[in-house]
Structures are given as structure tokens and as C-alpha cells.
């Protein structure tokens, strides 16, 4: 299996999710019940594709905590994890229960220290010995330098991100040295040596996609051009309605924190 992970952590949205940090004009229309239903469907897809899912309880004190990817970057082979220091101050504290879970499972913990910031949504892990980390509104240079020290066995490449919150909003790794990218958002020059699939400009949201291995790619429903493009490249897209997470500025990668096999 060519996927990057066999196990993930997820956390369903709590009632407080409607108060999450979001720039989406439809933020106020978030339907929490529908979000919870969509999250269940998401977990079902992961399990159907042979991924082991650790399901945590909702964290009502942190409305954004469904976006569990941002809390940590976990290495399955090294047994080492980096715990985020959020660039978005209102989210600080979300990472504590993840840290406890990892400690209870014997994972070695490293924390990003102030003034460094790093969020998991800026970390693009590949199986090619290289990890790309976005320098963004949420992740700074000091955070990236610390991350590179903690995962010193891989090459860490810093990528400037100015037009979206996180690198993974515009770049996804699809196994086999292949990357989906939105060139109007991220400079393709950083990804030399990789095969690039360009995602149509008007379907940027679809570039937040999750590779499940065996050519299966989970993408948000409603992006037919991206779906067709992936099919032409030999991938098998699985579409899922994630409208309520779109309203919260999140996507399909944001909803899980993987145990990366190549880290």
C-alpha cells in the first residue's frame, strides 16, 4: 500500500463548532447537526479504506478542534511527534489532549516553543525523504527551524504561503512523486522533481484533498473539473459533502491527524 499513513486521530465537531474562526461569508450558516453527520461519513470512508481511526470526544472549549490536523505532526516510524504552537492564538490549548494521547501511547513529544509557531495544515509530508512546510500567517520561520531539528532525518523545504491560511489548502501529495497544486497560489518552483497536476483556479478548495493509497483520493463534492482531471491521471476520486467544514475554512485533510509512516 502506497499511502502515507495507516492510522489517524479525528475529533467530531462539538456544539461550539459554529463559533469557529472563519473568513467564509457563510460562516454564520454553519449547521452543527449536519457537520456532525458529515464527519461520521468522513470517518466511514477512512475505515472503508482500511485506515485505523482513533476517535476523540468533542472539545467544546475549542470551537475549531474538529480540525485536529493542526495540533501535531506525528511520525509513525520514528515514534516522534511535534506538538504545534498555534499561530491563531484562540486555538492554543487544543493540542493538550492530543499530546496526552500520544504520551499515553509512548510517543516522544517535542513542542514548538515561542516565538515559533507551526500548524499541521502547513506541513506537506511525502514519502521521498522531503517535507514541505509553508511559512504562512499561522507558521513562522522559527517554528519551521524547530520542526526541522525534530525531524532531522528528512529534508525540510520552506515554502512561502501568502494567499491562503495553510500550505495544504493549495498543495496535496498523492503518492508516487505526484503533487496536486494550485499554481496561482503556490510557486511550483519549490517542487522540482515531482510530477505536478494543476488544479483549476476556480476549484481551489478541491486541492485540499486526502490521498488514501491505492489511487483513491478523497475530495470535496462539487468539483467536477478536479474530479475529471484526477480520473485522467489514473486516480479514483471519492467525493464527500463537507459543506459545513468549508464554511469553517477547513477541508478534508484538516479533519484528521495522521501517523505518517515516512516520518
PDB file of N, CA, C and O in Angstrom, residues 112-168:
ATOM      1  N   UNK A 112       6.770  22.892  19.783  1.00  0.00           N
ATOM      2  CA  UNK A 112       7.234  24.146  19.178  1.00  0.00           C
ATOM      3  C   UNK A 112       7.191  25.221  20.263  1.00  0.00           C
ATOM      4  O   UNK A 112       6.170  25.407  20.929  1.00  0.00           O
ATOM      5  N   UNK A 113       8.325  25.890  20.454  1.00  0.00           N
ATOM      6  CA  UNK A 113       8.451  26.880  21.536  1.00  0.00           C
ATOM      7  C   UNK A 113       8.351  28.299  20.986  1.00  0.00           C
ATOM      8  O   UNK A 113       8.810  28.578  19.885  1.00  0.00           O
ATOM      9  N   UNK A 114       7.770  29.194  21.803  1.00  0.00           N
ATOM     10  CA  UNK A 114       7.694  30.617  21.434  1.00  0.00           C
ATOM     11  C   UNK A 114       9.105  31.171  21.223  1.00  0.00           C
ATOM     12  O   UNK A 114      10.035  30.738  21.914  1.00  0.00           O
ATOM     13  N   UNK A 115       9.305  32.081  20.258  1.00  0.00           N
ATOM     14  CA  UNK A 115       8.272  32.723  19.442  1.00  0.00           C
ATOM     15  C   UNK A 115       7.873  31.921  18.186  1.00  0.00           C
ATOM     16  O   UNK A 115       7.183  32.448  17.318  1.00  0.00           O
ATOM     17  N   UNK A 116       8.317  30.682  18.118  1.00  0.00           N
ATOM     18  CA  UNK A 116       7.964  29.855  16.959  1.00  0.00           C
ATOM     19  C   UNK A 116       6.475  29.523  16.932  1.00  0.00           C
ATOM     20  O   UNK A 116       5.863  29.361  17.988  1.00  0.00           O
ATOM     21  N   UNK A 117       5.916  29.461  15.727  1.00  0.00           N
ATOM     22  CA  UNK A 117       4.558  28.927  15.552  1.00  0.00           C
ATOM     23  C   UNK A 117       4.602  27.912  14.413  1.00  0.00           C
ATOM     24  O   UNK A 117       5.386  28.045  13.475  1.00  0.00           O
ATOM     25  N   UNK A 118       3.765  26.892  14.539  1.00  0.00           N
ATOM     26  CA  UNK A 118       3.657  25.887  13.480  1.00  0.00           C
ATOM     27  C   UNK A 118       2.308  25.194  13.618  1.00  0.00           C
ATOM     28  O   UNK A 118       1.919  24.815  14.722  1.00  0.00           O
ATOM     29  N   UNK A 119       1.584  25.097  12.512  1.00  0.00           N
ATOM     30  CA  UNK A 119       0.310  24.376  12.481  1.00  0.00           C
ATOM     31  C   UNK A 119       0.412  23.258  11.450  1.00  0.00           C
ATOM     32  O   UNK A 119       1.008  23.434  10.382  1.00  0.00           O
ATOM     33  N   UNK A 120      -0.185  22.106  11.775  1.00  0.00           N
ATOM     34  CA  UNK A 120      -0.073  20.925  10.916  1.00  0.00           C
ATOM     35  C   UNK A 120      -0.573  21.135   9.497  1.00  0.00           C
ATOM     36  O   UNK A 120      -0.123  20.466   8.571  1.00  0.00           O
ATOM     37  N   UNK A 121      -1.498  22.074   9.317  1.00  0.00           N
ATOM     38  CA  UNK A 121      -2.018  22.356   7.977  1.00  0.00           C
ATOM     39  C   UNK A 121      -0.988  22.941   7.029  1.00  0.00           C
ATOM     40  O   UNK A 121      -1.226  23.030   5.821  1.00  0.00           O
ATOM     41  N   UNK A 122       0.165  23.333   7.572  1.00  0.00           N
ATOM     42  CA  UNK A 122       1.242  23.855   6.726  1.00  0.00           C
ATOM     43  C   UNK A 122       2.289  22.795   6.386  1.00  0.00           C
ATOM     44  O   UNK A 122       3.298  23.111   5.753  1.00  0.00           O
ATOM     45  N   UNK A 123       2.075  21.561   6.828  1.00  0.00           N
ATOM     46  CA  UNK A 123       3.110  20.531   6.685  1.00  0.00           C
ATOM     47  C   UNK A 123       2.686  19.489   5.646  1.00  0.00           C
ATOM     48  O   UNK A 123       1.727  18.743   5.859  1.00  0.00           O
ATOM     49  N   UNK A 124       3.395  19.472   4.521  1.00  0.00           N
ATOM     50  CA  UNK A 124       3.125  18.510   3.443  1.00  0.00           C
ATOM     51  C   UNK A 124       4.190  17.407   3.501  1.00  0.00           C
ATOM     52  O   UNK A 124       5.350  17.625   3.149  1.00  0.00           O
ATOM     53  N   UNK A 125       3.781  16.249   3.973  1.00  0.00           N
ATOM     54  CA  UNK A 125       4.706  15.117   4.124  1.00  0.00           C
ATOM     55  C   UNK A 125       4.679  14.285   2.843  1.00  0.00           C
ATOM     56  O   UNK A 125       3.611  14.018   2.293  1.00  0.00           O
ATOM     57  N   UNK A 126       5.854  13.882   2.360  1.00  0.00           N
ATOM     58  CA  UNK A 126       5.949  12.967   1.218  1.00  0.00           C
ATOM     59  C   UNK A 126       6.691  11.704   1.675  1.00  0.00           C
ATOM     60  O   UNK A 126       7.215  11.654   2.788  1.00  0.00           O
ATOM     61  N   UNK A 127       6.729  10.719   0.795  1.00  0.00           N
ATOM     62  CA  UNK A 127       7.500   9.500   1.082  1.00  0.00           C
ATOM     63  C   UNK A 127       8.822   9.507   0.318  1.00  0.00           C
ATOM     64  O   UNK A 127       9.410   8.465   0.042  1.00  0.00           O
ATOM     65  N   UNK A 128       9.282  10.718  -0.010  1.00  0.00           N
ATOM     66  CA  UNK A 128      10.508  10.875  -0.797  1.00  0.00           C
ATOM     67  C   UNK A 128      11.655  11.481   0.013  1.00  0.00           C
ATOM     68  O   UNK A 128      12.602  12.023  -0.548  1.00  0.00           O
ATOM     69  N   UNK A 129      11.521  11.420   1.342  1.00  0.00           N
ATOM     70  CA  UNK A 129      12.588  11.975   2.190  1.00  0.00           C
ATOM     71  C   UNK A 129      12.574  13.483   2.280  1.00  0.00           C
ATOM     72  O   UNK A 129      13.542  14.104   2.712  1.00  0.00           O
ATOM     73  N   UNK A 130      11.465  14.104   1.846  1.00  0.00           N
ATOM     74  CA  UNK A 130      11.347  15.560   1.903  1.00  0.00           C
ATOM     75  C   UNK A 130       9.972  15.926   2.454  1.00  0.00           C
ATOM     76  O   UNK A 130       8.966  15.279   2.155  1.00  0.00           O
ATOM     77  N   UNK A 131       9.972  16.947   3.320  1.00  0.00           N
ATOM     78  CA  UNK A 131       8.737  17.505   3.870  1.00  0.00           C
ATOM     79  C   UNK A 131       8.728  18.994   3.536  1.00  0.00           C
ATOM     80  O   UNK A 131       9.700  19.706   3.785  1.00  0.00           O
ATOM     81  N   UNK A 132       7.626  19.456   2.942  1.00  0.00           N
ATOM     82  CA  UNK A 132       7.473  20.870   2.610  1.00  0.00           C
ATOM     83  C   UNK A 132       6.660  21.535   3.721  1.00  0.00           C
ATOM     84  O   UNK A 132       5.620  21.019   4.123  1.00  0.00           O
ATOM     85  N   UNK A 133       7.163  22.672   4.212  1.00  0.00           N
ATOM     86  CA  UNK A 133       6.442  23.369   5.280  1.00  0.00           C
ATOM     87  C   UNK A 133       6.180  24.805   4.844  1.00  0.00           C
ATOM     88  O   UNK A 133       7.096  25.536   4.455  1.00  0.00           O
ATOM     89  N   UNK A 134       4.907  25.187   4.893  1.00  0.00           N
ATOM     90  CA  UNK A 134       4.526  26.540   4.487  1.00  0.00           C
ATOM     91  C   UNK A 134       4.874  27.565   5.554  1.00  0.00           C
ATOM     92  O   UNK A 134       4.574  27.372   6.736  1.00  0.00           O
ATOM     93  N   UNK A 135       5.533  28.656   5.128  1.00  0.00           N
ATOM     94  CA  UNK A 135       5.718  29.811   6.011  1.00  0.00           C
ATOM     95  C   UNK A 135       4.542  30.735   5.725  1.00  0.00           C
ATOM     96  O   UNK A 135       4.446  31.318   4.654  1.00  0.00           O
ATOM     97  N   UNK A 136       3.617  30.836   6.687  1.00  0.00           N
ATOM     98  CA  UNK A 136       2.305  31.412   6.426  1.00  0.00           C
ATOM     99  C   UNK A 136       1.898  32.369   7.544  1.00  0.00           C
ATOM    100  O   UNK A 136       2.690  32.683   8.427  1.00  0.00           O
ATOM    101  N   UNK A 137       0.627  32.758   7.525  1.00  0.00           N
ATOM    102  CA  UNK A 137       0.073  33.549   8.635  1.00  0.00           C
ATOM    103  C   UNK A 137       0.109  32.754   9.939  1.00  0.00           C
ATOM    104  O   UNK A 137       0.092  33.329  11.025  1.00  0.00           O
ATOM    105  N   UNK A 138       0.136  31.430   9.830  1.00  0.00           N
ATOM    106  CA  UNK A 138      -0.004  30.572  11.003  1.00  0.00           C
ATOM    107  C   UNK A 138       1.297  29.871  11.419  1.00  0.00           C
ATOM    108  O   UNK A 138       1.398  29.377  12.528  1.00  0.00           O
ATOM    109  N   UNK A 139       2.246  29.775  10.494  1.00  0.00           N
ATOM    110  CA  UNK A 139       3.512  29.063  10.753  1.00  0.00           C
ATOM    111  C   UNK A 139       4.663  29.990  10.396  1.00  0.00           C
ATOM    112  O   UNK A 139       4.721  30.496   9.266  1.00  0.00           O
ATOM    113  N   UNK A 140       5.575  30.223  11.350  1.00  0.00           N
ATOM    114  CA  UNK A 140       6.666  31.156  11.054  1.00  0.00           C
ATOM    115  C   UNK A 140       8.015  30.440  10.909  1.00  0.00           C
ATOM    116  O   UNK A 140       8.133  29.231  11.128  1.00  0.00           O
ATOM    117  N   UNK A 141       9.013  31.231  10.528  1.00  0.00           N
ATOM    118  CA  UNK A 141      10.344  30.687  10.229  1.00  0.00           C
ATOM    119  C   UNK A 141      10.939  29.968  11.445  1.00  0.00           C
ATOM    120  O   UNK A 141      11.528  28.897  11.330  1.00  0.00           O
ATOM    121  N   UNK A 142      10.743  30.534  12.636  1.00  0.00           N
ATOM    122  CA  UNK A 142      11.295  29.924  13.857  1.00  0.00           C
ATOM    123  C   UNK A 142      10.641  28.560  14.115  1.00  0.00           C
ATOM    124  O   UNK A 142      11.305  27.612  14.535  1.00  0.00           O
ATOM    125  N   UNK A 143       9.360  28.482  13.862  1.00  0.00           N
ATOM    126  CA  UNK A 143       8.651  27.215  14.028  1.00  0.00           C
ATOM    127  C   UNK A 143       9.157  26.152  13.066  1.00  0.00           C
ATOM    128  O   UNK A 143       9.341  24.983  13.433  1.00  0.00           O
ATOM    129  N   UNK A 144       9.421  26.581  11.830  1.00  0.00           N
ATOM    130  CA  UNK A 144       9.915  25.644  10.806  1.00  0.00           C
ATOM    131  C   UNK A 144      11.319  25.158  11.166  1.00  0.00           C
ATOM    132  O   UNK A 144      11.641  23.971  11.014  1.00  0.00           O
ATOM    133  N   UNK A 145      12.157  26.065  11.671  1.00  0.00           N
ATOM    134  CA  UNK A 145      13.521  25.682  12.080  1.00  0.00           C
ATOM    135  C   UNK A 145      13.474  24.633  13.202  1.00  0.00           C
ATOM    136  O   UNK A 145      14.238  23.657  13.191  1.00  0.00           O
ATOM    137  N   UNK A 146      12.568  24.826  14.155  1.00  0.00           N
ATOM    138  CA  UNK A 146      12.434  23.846  15.244  1.00  0.00           C
ATOM    139  C   UNK A 146      11.940  22.507  14.707  1.00  0.00           C
ATOM    140  O   UNK A 146      12.451  21.439  15.066  1.00  0.00           O
ATOM    141  N   UNK A 147      10.939  22.562  13.833  1.00  0.00           N
ATOM    142  CA  UNK A 147      10.393  21.346  13.227  1.00  0.00           C
ATOM    143  C   UNK A 147      11.502  20.550  12.527  1.00  0.00           C
ATOM    144  O   UNK A 147      11.603  19.327  12.669  1.00  0.00           O
ATOM    145  N   UNK A 148      12.360  21.267  11.774  1.00  0.00           N
ATOM    146  CA  UNK A 148      13.445  20.617  11.024  1.00  0.00           C
ATOM    147  C   UNK A 148      14.444  19.941  11.968  1.00  0.00           C
ATOM    148  O   UNK A 148      14.999  18.884  11.642  1.00  0.00           O
ATOM    149  N   UNK A 149      14.648  20.514  13.139  1.00  0.00           N
ATOM    150  CA  UNK A 149      15.544  19.882  14.110  1.00  0.00           C
ATOM    151  C   UNK A 149      14.936  18.591  14.656  1.00  0.00           C
ATOM    152  O   UNK A 149      15.616  17.592  14.836  1.00  0.00           O
ATOM    153  N   UNK A 150      13.645  18.621  14.922  1.00  0.00           N
ATOM    154  CA  UNK A 150      12.970  17.447  15.499  1.00  0.00           C
ATOM    155  C   UNK A 150      12.865  16.295  14.491  1.00  0.00           C
ATOM    156  O   UNK A 150      12.898  15.132  14.878  1.00  0.00           O
ATOM    157  N   UNK A 151      12.709  16.631  13.203  1.00  0.00           N
ATOM    158  CA  UNK A 151      12.660  15.597  12.159  1.00  0.00           C
ATOM    159  C   UNK A 151      13.899  15.745  11.262  1.00  0.00           C
ATOM    160  O   UNK A 151      13.801  15.997  10.075  1.00  0.00           O
ATOM    161  N   UNK A 152      15.058  15.562  11.883  1.00  0.00           N
ATOM    162  CA  UNK A 152      16.325  15.832  11.178  1.00  0.00           C
ATOM    163  C   UNK A 152      16.655  14.780  10.123  1.00  0.00           C
ATOM    164  O   UNK A 152      17.566  14.964   9.318  1.00  0.00           O
ATOM    165  N   UNK A 153      15.927  13.651  10.112  1.00  0.00           N
ATOM    166  CA  UNK A 153      16.222  12.588   9.133  1.00  0.00           C
ATOM    167  C   UNK A 153      15.566  12.847   7.780  1.00  0.00           C
ATOM    168  O   UNK A 153      15.745  12.072   6.848  1.00  0.00           O
ATOM    169  N   UNK A 154      14.778  13.934   7.667  1.00  0.00           N
ATOM    170  CA  UNK A 154      14.205  14.284   6.357  1.00  0.00           C
ATOM    171  C   UNK A 154      14.643  15.697   5.980  1.00  0.00           C
ATOM    172  O   UNK A 154      15.022  16.493   6.852  1.00  0.00           O
ATOM    173  N   UNK A 155      14.593  15.990   4.686  1.00  0.00           N
ATOM    174  CA  UNK A 155      14.884  17.347   4.219  1.00  0.00           C
ATOM    175  C   UNK A 155      13.623  18.181   4.396  1.00  0.00           C
ATOM    176  O   UNK A 155      12.527  17.758   4.003  1.00  0.00           O
ATOM    177  N   UNK A 156      13.757  19.340   5.025  1.00  0.00           N
ATOM    178  CA  UNK A 156      12.609  20.229   5.216  1.00  0.00           C
ATOM    179  C   UNK A 156      12.771  21.440   4.301  1.00  0.00           C
ATOM    180  O   UNK A 156      13.779  22.140   4.353  1.00  0.00           O
ATOM    181  N   UNK A 157      11.779  21.646   3.441  1.00  0.00           N
ATOM    182  CA  UNK A 157      11.808  22.753   2.466  1.00  0.00           C
ATOM    183  C   UNK A 157      10.747  23.777   2.856  1.00  0.00           C
ATOM    184  O   UNK A 157       9.564  23.445   2.989  1.00  0.00           O
ATOM    185  N   UNK A 158      11.189  24.999   3.047  1.00  0.00           N
ATOM    186  CA  UNK A 158      10.273  26.091   3.430  1.00  0.00           C
ATOM    187  C   UNK A 158       9.628  26.677   2.168  1.00  0.00           C
ATOM    188  O   UNK A 158      10.325  27.002   1.209  1.00  0.00           O
ATOM    189  N   UNK A 159       8.302  26.816   2.192  1.00  0.00           N
ATOM    190  CA  UNK A 159       7.554  27.320   1.031  1.00  0.00           C
ATOM    191  C   UNK A 159       6.735  28.544   1.471  1.00  0.00           C
ATOM    192  O   UNK A 159       5.897  28.427   2.373  1.00  0.00           O
ATOM    193  N   UNK A 160       6.950  29.717   0.857  1.00  0.00           N
ATOM    194  CA  UNK A 160       6.161  30.893   1.243  1.00  0.00           C
ATOM    195  C   UNK A 160       4.682  30.711   0.880  1.00  0.00           C
ATOM    196  O   UNK A 160       4.357  30.279  -0.228  1.00  0.00           O
ATOM    197  N   UNK A 161       3.805  31.035   1.835  1.00  0.00           N
ATOM    198  CA  UNK A 161       2.356  30.936   1.632  1.00  0.00           C
ATOM    199  C   UNK A 161       1.757  32.286   2.015  1.00  0.00           C
ATOM    200  O   UNK A 161       1.824  32.681   3.183  1.00  0.00           O
ATOM    201  N   UNK A 162       1.178  32.986   1.043  1.00  0.00           N
ATOM    202  CA  UNK A 162       0.637  34.324   1.328  1.00  0.00           C
ATOM    203  C   UNK A 162      -0.844  34.461   0.975  1.00  0.00           C
ATOM    204  O   UNK A 162      -1.525  35.334   1.496  1.00  0.00           O
ATOM    205  N   UNK A 163      -1.358  33.586   0.109  1.00  0.00           N
ATOM    206  CA  UNK A 163      -2.723  33.791  -0.401  1.00  0.00           C
ATOM    207  C   UNK A 163      -3.769  32.895   0.240  1.00  0.00           C
ATOM    208  O   UNK A 163      -4.959  33.045  -0.017  1.00  0.00           O
ATOM    209  N   UNK A 164      -3.341  31.925   1.054  1.00  0.00           N
ATOM    210  CA  UNK A 164      -4.262  31.051   1.798  1.00  0.00           C
ATOM    211  C   UNK A 164      -3.701  30.882   3.214  1.00  0.00           C
ATOM    212  O   UNK A 164      -2.563  31.242   3.474  1.00  0.00           O
ATOM    213  N   UNK A 165      -4.514  30.332   4.127  1.00  0.00           N
ATOM    214  CA  UNK A 165      -4.048  30.152   5.509  1.00  0.00           C
ATOM    215  C   UNK A 165      -2.900  29.162   5.594  1.00  0.00           C
ATOM    216  O   UNK A 165      -1.919  29.372   6.281  1.00  0.00           O
ATOM    217  N   UNK A 166      -3.075  28.016   4.906  1.00  0.00           N
ATOM    218  CA  UNK A 166      -2.167  26.885   5.076  1.00  0.00           C
ATOM    219  C   UNK A 166      -1.692  26.350   3.737  1.00  0.00           C
ATOM    220  O   UNK A 166      -2.439  26.383   2.749  1.00  0.00           O
ATOM    221  N   UNK A 167      -0.502  25.799   3.722  1.00  0.00           N
ATOM    222  CA  UNK A 167       0.053  25.186   2.512  1.00  0.00           C
ATOM    223  C   UNK A 167      -0.883  24.126   1.941  1.00  0.00           C
ATOM    224  O   UNK A 167      -1.072  24.027   0.723  1.00  0.00           O
ATOM    225  N   UNK A 168      -1.498  23.319   2.828  1.00  0.00           N
ATOM    226  CA  UNK A 168      -2.316  22.199   2.337  1.00  0.00           C
ATOM    227  C   UNK A 168      -3.645  22.650   1.744  1.00  0.00           C
ATOM    228  O   UNK A 168      -4.404  21.827   1.242  1.00  0.00           O
TER     229      UNK A 168
END
